[in-house]
PDB file of C-alpha atoms in Angstrom:
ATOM      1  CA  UNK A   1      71.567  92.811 122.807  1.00 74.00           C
ATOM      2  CA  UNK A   2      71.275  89.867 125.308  1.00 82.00           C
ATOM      3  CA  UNK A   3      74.290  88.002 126.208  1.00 86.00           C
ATOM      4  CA  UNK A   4      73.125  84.616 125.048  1.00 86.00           C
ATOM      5  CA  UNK A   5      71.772  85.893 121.588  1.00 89.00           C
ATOM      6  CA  UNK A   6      74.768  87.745 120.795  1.00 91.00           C
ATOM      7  CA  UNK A   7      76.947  83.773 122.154  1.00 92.00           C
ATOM      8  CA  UNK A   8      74.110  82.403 119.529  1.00 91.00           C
ATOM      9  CA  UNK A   9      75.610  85.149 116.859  1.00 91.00           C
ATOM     10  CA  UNK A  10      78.855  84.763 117.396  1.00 94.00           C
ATOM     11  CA  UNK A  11      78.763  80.881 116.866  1.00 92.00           C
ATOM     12  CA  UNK A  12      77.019  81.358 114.011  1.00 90.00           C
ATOM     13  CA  UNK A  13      79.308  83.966 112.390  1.00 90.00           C
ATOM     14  CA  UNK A  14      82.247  82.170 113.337  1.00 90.00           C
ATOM     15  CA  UNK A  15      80.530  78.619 111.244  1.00 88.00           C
ATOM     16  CA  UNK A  16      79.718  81.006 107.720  1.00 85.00           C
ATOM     17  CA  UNK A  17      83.582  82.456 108.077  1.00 87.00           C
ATOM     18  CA  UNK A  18      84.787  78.960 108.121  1.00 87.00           C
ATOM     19  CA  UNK A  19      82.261  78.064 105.282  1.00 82.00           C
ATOM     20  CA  UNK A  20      83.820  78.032 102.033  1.00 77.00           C
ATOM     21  CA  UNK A  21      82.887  81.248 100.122  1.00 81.00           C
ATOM     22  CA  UNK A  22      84.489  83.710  97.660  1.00 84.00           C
ATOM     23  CA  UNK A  23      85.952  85.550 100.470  1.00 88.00           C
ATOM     24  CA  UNK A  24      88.009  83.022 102.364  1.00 87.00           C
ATOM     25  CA  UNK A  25      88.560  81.542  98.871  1.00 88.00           C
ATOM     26  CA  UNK A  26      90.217  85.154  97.659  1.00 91.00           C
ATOM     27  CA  UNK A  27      92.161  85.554 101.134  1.00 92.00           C
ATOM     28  CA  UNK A  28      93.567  81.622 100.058  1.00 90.00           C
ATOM     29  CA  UNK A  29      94.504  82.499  97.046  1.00 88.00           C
ATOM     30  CA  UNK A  30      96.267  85.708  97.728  1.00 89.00           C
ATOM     31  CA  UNK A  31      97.790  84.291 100.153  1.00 91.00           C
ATOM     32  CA  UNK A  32      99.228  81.298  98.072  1.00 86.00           C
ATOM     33  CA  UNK A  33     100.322  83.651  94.944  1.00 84.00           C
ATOM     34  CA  UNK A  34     102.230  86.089  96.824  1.00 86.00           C
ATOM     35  CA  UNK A  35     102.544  84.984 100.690  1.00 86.00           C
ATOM     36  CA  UNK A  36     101.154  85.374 104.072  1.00 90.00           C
ATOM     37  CA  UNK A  37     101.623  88.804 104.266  1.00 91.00           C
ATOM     38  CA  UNK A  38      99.505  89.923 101.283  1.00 91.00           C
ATOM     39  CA  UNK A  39      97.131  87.734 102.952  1.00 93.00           C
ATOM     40  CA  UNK A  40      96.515  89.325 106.085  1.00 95.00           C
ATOM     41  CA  UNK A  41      96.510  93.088 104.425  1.00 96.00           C
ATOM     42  CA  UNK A  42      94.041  91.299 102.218  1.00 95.00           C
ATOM     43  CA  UNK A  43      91.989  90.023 105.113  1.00 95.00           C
ATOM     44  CA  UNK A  44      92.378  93.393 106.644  1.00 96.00           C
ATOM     45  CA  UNK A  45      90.796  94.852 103.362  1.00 95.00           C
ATOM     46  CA  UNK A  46      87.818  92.298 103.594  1.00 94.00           C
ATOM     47  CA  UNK A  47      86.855  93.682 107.271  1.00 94.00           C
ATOM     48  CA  UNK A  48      86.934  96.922 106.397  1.00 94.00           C
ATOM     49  CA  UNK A  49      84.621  95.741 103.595  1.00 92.00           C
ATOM     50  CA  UNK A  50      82.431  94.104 106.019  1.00 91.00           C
ATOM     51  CA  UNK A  51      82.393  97.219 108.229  1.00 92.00           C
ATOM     52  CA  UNK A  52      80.905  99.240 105.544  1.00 91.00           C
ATOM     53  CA  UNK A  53      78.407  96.516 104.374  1.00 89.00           C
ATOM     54  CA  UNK A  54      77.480  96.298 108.075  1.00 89.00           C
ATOM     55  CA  UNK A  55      76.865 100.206 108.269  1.00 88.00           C
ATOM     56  CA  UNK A  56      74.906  99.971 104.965  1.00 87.00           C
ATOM     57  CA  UNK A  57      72.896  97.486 106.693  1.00 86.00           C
ATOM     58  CA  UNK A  58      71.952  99.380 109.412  1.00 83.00           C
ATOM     59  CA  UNK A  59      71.221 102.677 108.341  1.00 85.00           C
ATOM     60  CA  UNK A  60      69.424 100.928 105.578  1.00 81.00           C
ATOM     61  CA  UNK A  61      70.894 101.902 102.430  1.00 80.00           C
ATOM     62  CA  UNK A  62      71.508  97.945 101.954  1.00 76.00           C
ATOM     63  CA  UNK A  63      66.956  97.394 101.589  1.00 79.00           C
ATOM     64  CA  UNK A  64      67.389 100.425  99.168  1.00 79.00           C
ATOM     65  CA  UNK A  65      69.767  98.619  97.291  1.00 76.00           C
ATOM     66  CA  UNK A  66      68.317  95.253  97.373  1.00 74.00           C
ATOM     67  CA  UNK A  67      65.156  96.639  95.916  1.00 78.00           C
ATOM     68  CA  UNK A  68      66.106  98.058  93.412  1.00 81.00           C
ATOM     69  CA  UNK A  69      67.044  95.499  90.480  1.00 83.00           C
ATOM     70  CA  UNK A  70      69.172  98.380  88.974  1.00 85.00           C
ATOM     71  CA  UNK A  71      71.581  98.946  91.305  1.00 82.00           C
ATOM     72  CA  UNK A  72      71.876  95.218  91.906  1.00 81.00           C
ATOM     73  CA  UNK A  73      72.973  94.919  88.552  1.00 85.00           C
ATOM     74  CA  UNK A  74      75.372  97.716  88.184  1.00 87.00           C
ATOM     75  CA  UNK A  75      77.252  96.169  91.841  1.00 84.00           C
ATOM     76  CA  UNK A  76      77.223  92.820  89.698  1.00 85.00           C
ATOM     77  CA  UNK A  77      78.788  94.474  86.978  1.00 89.00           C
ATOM     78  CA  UNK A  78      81.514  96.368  88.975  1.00 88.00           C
ATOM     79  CA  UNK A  79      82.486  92.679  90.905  1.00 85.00           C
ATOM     80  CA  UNK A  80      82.412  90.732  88.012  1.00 88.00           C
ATOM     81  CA  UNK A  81      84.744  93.575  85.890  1.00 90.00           C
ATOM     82  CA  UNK A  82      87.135  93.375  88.683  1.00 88.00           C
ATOM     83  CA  UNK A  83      86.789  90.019  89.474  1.00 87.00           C
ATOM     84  CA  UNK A  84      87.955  89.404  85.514  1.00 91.00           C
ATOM     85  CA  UNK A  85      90.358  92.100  85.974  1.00 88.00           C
ATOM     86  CA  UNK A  86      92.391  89.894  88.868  1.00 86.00           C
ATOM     87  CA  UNK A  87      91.789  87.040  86.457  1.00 88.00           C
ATOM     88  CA  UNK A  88      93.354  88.849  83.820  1.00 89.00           C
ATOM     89  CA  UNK A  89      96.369  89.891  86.175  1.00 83.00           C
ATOM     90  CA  UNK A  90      96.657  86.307  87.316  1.00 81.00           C
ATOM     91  CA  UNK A  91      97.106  84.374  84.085  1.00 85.00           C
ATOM     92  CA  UNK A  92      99.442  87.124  82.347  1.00 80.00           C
ATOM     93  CA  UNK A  93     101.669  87.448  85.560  1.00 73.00           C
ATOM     94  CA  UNK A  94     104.968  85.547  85.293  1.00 69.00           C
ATOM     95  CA  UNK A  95     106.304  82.739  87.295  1.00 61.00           C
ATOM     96  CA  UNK A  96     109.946  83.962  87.145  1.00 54.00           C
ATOM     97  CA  UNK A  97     112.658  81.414  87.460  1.00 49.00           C
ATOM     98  CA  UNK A  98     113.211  78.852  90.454  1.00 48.00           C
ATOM     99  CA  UNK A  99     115.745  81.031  92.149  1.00 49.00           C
ATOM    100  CA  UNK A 100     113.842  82.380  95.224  1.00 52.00           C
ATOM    101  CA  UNK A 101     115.469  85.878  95.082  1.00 52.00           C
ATOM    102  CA  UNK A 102     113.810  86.656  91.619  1.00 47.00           C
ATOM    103  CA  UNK A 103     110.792  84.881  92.253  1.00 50.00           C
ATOM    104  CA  UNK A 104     110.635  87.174  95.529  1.00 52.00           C
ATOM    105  CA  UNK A 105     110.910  90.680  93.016  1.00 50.00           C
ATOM    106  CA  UNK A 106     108.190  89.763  91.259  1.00 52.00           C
ATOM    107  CA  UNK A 107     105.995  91.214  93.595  1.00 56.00           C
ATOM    108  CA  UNK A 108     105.636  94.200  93.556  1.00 64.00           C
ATOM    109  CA  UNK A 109     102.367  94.947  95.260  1.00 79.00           C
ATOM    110  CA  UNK A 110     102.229  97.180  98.137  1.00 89.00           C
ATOM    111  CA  UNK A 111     100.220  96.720 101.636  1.00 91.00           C
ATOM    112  CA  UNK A 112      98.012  99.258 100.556  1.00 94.00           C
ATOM    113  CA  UNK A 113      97.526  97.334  97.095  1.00 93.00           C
ATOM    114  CA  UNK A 114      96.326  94.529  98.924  1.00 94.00           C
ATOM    115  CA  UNK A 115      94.160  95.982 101.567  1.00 95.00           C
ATOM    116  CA  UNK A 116      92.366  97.779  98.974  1.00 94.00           C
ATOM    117  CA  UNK A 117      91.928  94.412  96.885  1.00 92.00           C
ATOM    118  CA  UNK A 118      89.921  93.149 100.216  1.00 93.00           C
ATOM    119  CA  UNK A 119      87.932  96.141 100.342  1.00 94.00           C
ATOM    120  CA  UNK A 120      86.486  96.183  96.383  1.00 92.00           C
ATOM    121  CA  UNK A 121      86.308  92.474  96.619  1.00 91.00           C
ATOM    122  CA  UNK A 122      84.038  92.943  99.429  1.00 90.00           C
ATOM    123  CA  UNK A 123      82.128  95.853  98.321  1.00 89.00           C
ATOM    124  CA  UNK A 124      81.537  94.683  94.981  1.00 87.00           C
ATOM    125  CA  UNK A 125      79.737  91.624  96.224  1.00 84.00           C
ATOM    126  CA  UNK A 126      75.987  92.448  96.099  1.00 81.00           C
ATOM    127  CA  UNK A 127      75.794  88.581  97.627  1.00 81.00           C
ATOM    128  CA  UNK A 128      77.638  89.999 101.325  1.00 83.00           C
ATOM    129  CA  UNK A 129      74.257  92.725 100.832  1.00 81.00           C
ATOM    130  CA  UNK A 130      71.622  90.318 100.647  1.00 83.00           C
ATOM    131  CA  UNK A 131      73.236  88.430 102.909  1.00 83.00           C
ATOM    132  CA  UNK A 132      73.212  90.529 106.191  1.00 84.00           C
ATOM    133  CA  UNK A 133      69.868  92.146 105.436  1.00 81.00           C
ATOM    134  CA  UNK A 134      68.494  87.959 105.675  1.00 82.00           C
ATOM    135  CA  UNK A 135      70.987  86.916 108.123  1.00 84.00           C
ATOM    136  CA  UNK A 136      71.276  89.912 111.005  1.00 84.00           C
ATOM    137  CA  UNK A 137      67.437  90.081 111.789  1.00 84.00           C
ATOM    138  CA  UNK A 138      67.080  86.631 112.866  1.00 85.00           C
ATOM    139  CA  UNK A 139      68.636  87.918 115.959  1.00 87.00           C
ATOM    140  CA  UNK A 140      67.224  91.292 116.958  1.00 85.00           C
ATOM    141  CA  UNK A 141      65.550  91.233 119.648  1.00 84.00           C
ATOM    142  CA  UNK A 142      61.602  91.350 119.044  1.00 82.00           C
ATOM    143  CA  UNK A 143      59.736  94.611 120.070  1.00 81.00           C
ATOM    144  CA  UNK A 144      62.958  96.802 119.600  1.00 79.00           C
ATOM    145  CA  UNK A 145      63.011 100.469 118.358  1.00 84.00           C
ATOM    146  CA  UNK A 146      64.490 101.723 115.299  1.00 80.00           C
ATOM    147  CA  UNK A 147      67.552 103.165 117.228  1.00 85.00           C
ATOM    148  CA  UNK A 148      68.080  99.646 118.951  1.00 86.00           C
ATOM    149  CA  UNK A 149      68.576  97.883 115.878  1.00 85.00           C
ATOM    150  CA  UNK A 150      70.326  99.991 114.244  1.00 86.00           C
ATOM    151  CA  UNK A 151      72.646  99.376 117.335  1.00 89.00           C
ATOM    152  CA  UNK A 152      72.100  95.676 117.465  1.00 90.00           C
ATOM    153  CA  UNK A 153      72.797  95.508 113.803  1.00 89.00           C
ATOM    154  CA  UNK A 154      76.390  97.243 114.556  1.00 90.00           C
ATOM    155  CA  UNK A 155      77.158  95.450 117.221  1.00 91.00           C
ATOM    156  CA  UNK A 156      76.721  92.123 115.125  1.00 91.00           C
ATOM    157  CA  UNK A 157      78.756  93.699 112.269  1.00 90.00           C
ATOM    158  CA  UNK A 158      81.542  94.097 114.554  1.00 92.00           C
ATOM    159  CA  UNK A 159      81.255  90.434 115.796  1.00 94.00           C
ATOM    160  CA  UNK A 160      81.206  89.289 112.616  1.00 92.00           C
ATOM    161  CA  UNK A 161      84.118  90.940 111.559  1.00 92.00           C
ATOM    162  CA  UNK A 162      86.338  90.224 114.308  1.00 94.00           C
ATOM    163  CA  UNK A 163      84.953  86.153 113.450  1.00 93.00           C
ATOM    164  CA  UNK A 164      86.088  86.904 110.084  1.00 92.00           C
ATOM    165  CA  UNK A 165      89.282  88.194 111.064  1.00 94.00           C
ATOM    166  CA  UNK A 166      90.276  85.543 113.022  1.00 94.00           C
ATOM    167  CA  UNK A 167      89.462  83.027 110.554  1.00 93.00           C
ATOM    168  CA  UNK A 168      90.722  84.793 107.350  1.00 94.00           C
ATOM    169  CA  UNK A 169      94.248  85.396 109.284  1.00 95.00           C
ATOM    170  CA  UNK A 170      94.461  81.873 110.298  1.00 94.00           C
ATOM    171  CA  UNK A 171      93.931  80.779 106.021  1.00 92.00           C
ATOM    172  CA  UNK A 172      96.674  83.461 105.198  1.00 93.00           C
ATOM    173  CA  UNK A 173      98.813  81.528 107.492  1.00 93.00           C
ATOM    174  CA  UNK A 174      98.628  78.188 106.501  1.00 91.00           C
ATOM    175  CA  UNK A 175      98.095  79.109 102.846  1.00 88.00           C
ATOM    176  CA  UNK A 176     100.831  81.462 102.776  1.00 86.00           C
ATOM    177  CA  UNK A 177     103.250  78.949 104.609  1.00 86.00           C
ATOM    178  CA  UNK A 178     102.836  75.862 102.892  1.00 82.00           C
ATOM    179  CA  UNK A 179     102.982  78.147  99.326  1.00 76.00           C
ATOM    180  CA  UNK A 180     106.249  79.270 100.778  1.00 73.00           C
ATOM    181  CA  UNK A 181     107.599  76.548 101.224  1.00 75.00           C
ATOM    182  CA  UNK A 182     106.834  75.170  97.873  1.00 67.00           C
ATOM    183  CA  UNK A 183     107.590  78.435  95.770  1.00 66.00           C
ATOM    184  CA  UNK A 184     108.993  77.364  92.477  1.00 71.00           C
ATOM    185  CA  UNK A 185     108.282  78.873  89.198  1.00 74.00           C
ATOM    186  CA  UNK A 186     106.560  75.991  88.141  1.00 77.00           C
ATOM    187  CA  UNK A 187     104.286  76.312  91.496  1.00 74.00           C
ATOM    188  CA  UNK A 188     104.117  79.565  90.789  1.00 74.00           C
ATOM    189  CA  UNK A 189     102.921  78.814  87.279  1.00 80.00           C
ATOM    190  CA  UNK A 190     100.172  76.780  88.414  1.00 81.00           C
ATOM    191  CA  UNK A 191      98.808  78.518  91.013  1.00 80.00           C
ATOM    192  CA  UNK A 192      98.107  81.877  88.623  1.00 82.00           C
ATOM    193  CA  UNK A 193      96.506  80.048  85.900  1.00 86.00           C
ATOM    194  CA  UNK A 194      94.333  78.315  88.623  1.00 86.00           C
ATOM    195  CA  UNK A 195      93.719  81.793  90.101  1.00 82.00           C
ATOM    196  CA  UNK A 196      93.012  82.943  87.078  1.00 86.00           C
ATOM    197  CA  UNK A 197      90.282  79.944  86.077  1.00 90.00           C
ATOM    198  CA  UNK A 198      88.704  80.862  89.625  1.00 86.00           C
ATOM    199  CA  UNK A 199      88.314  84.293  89.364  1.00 85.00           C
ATOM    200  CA  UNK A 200      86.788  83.897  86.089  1.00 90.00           C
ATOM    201  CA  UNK A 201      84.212  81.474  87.258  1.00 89.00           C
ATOM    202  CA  UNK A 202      83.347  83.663  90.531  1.00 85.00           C
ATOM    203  CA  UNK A 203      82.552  86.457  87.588  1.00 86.00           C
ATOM    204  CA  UNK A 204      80.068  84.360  86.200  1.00 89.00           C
ATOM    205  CA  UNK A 205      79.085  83.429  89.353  1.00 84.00           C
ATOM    206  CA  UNK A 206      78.509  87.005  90.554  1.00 81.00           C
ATOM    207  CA  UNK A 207      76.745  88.128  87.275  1.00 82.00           C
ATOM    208  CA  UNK A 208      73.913  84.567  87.416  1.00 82.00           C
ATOM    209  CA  UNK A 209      73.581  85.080  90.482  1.00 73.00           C
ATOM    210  CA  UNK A 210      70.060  86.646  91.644  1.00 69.00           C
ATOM    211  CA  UNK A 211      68.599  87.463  94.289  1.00 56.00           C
ATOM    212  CA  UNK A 212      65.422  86.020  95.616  1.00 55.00           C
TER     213      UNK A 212
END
């Protein structure tokens, strides 16, 4: 892949990971519910996410899956259920009281617990499919084989994930921190019922949504 295509790429990965979306929007909210640190294991979840999307992409088991209308739907399905199933979590989980200590063991997530929230909410989005099967052939090169775009396509993957990375960790940051240093149970309050509200409407979102 040419040095100034893959410069061209990398701008324009790190502009749609900046974008708002549903995945910098989940990493924020994560991030402002239970701190920086679920955040970044989040984040880490979402690239992971990516990297599989990226390897569907180029061994083409995404086109498969964008034409068929079936699977589409059933990959709807699946976000949307667990999309509603964080909503559900959010508005039922408790604020605790205003001392920080108990609002701290109410927590109880693990790294892994979060890192694996990135991954389904990644995976689960038949959007990120369409997505890089539109996006990542704008810039392979013309006249390549088979073998060099399956290469190329990896090679943007990666970029894009590291742009995503770098991003995402930078919104668990200042999320996380500024939640921090506002935690109250009344915060607290707030912030799952609006989780909960957003996740509902990115369920809806996922299941209208079609692709074109």
């Amino acid at each position: 892949m040419p040095f100034d295509l893959w410069v061209s790429f990398t701008i324009a990965a790190a502009i749609l990971a900046v974008a708002p979306g549903p995945d910098n929007l989940f990493v924020l909210l994560q991030s402002a519910i239970y701190g920086a640190r679920a955040g970044v294991f989040v984040t880490l979840g979402l690239c992971v996410g990516v990297c599989i999307q990226t390897m569907l992409a180029a061994f083409g088991v995404a086109a498969v899956v964008a034409a068929s209308p079936t699977l589409l739907f059933i990959i709807q399905c699946a976000g949307a259920a667990y999309l509603l199933y964080l909503a559900w979590g959010a508005w039922h989980a408790p604020a605790g009281t205003d001392d920080e200590a108990s609002i701290k063991k109410l927590v109880k997530l693990t790294p892994f617990q979060y890192w694996r929230r990135g991954i389904l909410m990644n995976i689960t989005n038949p959007k990120v499919l369409i997505f890089f099967l539109a996006f990542f052939p704008q810039f392979i090169v013309k006249g390549a084989t088979e073998t060099q775009v399956m290469i190329q396509m990896l090679i943007m993957g990666f970029t894009f994930m590291m742009c995503t990375l770098v991003v995402f960790l930078m919104v668990a940051w200042c999320a996380g921190t500024l939640a921090d240093r506002l935690r109250s149970a009344k915060v607290q309050n707030i912030l799952n019922k609006t989780s909960a509200v957003i996740f509902t409407l990115l369920a809806i979102s996922t299941l209208l949504w079609k692709a074109n």
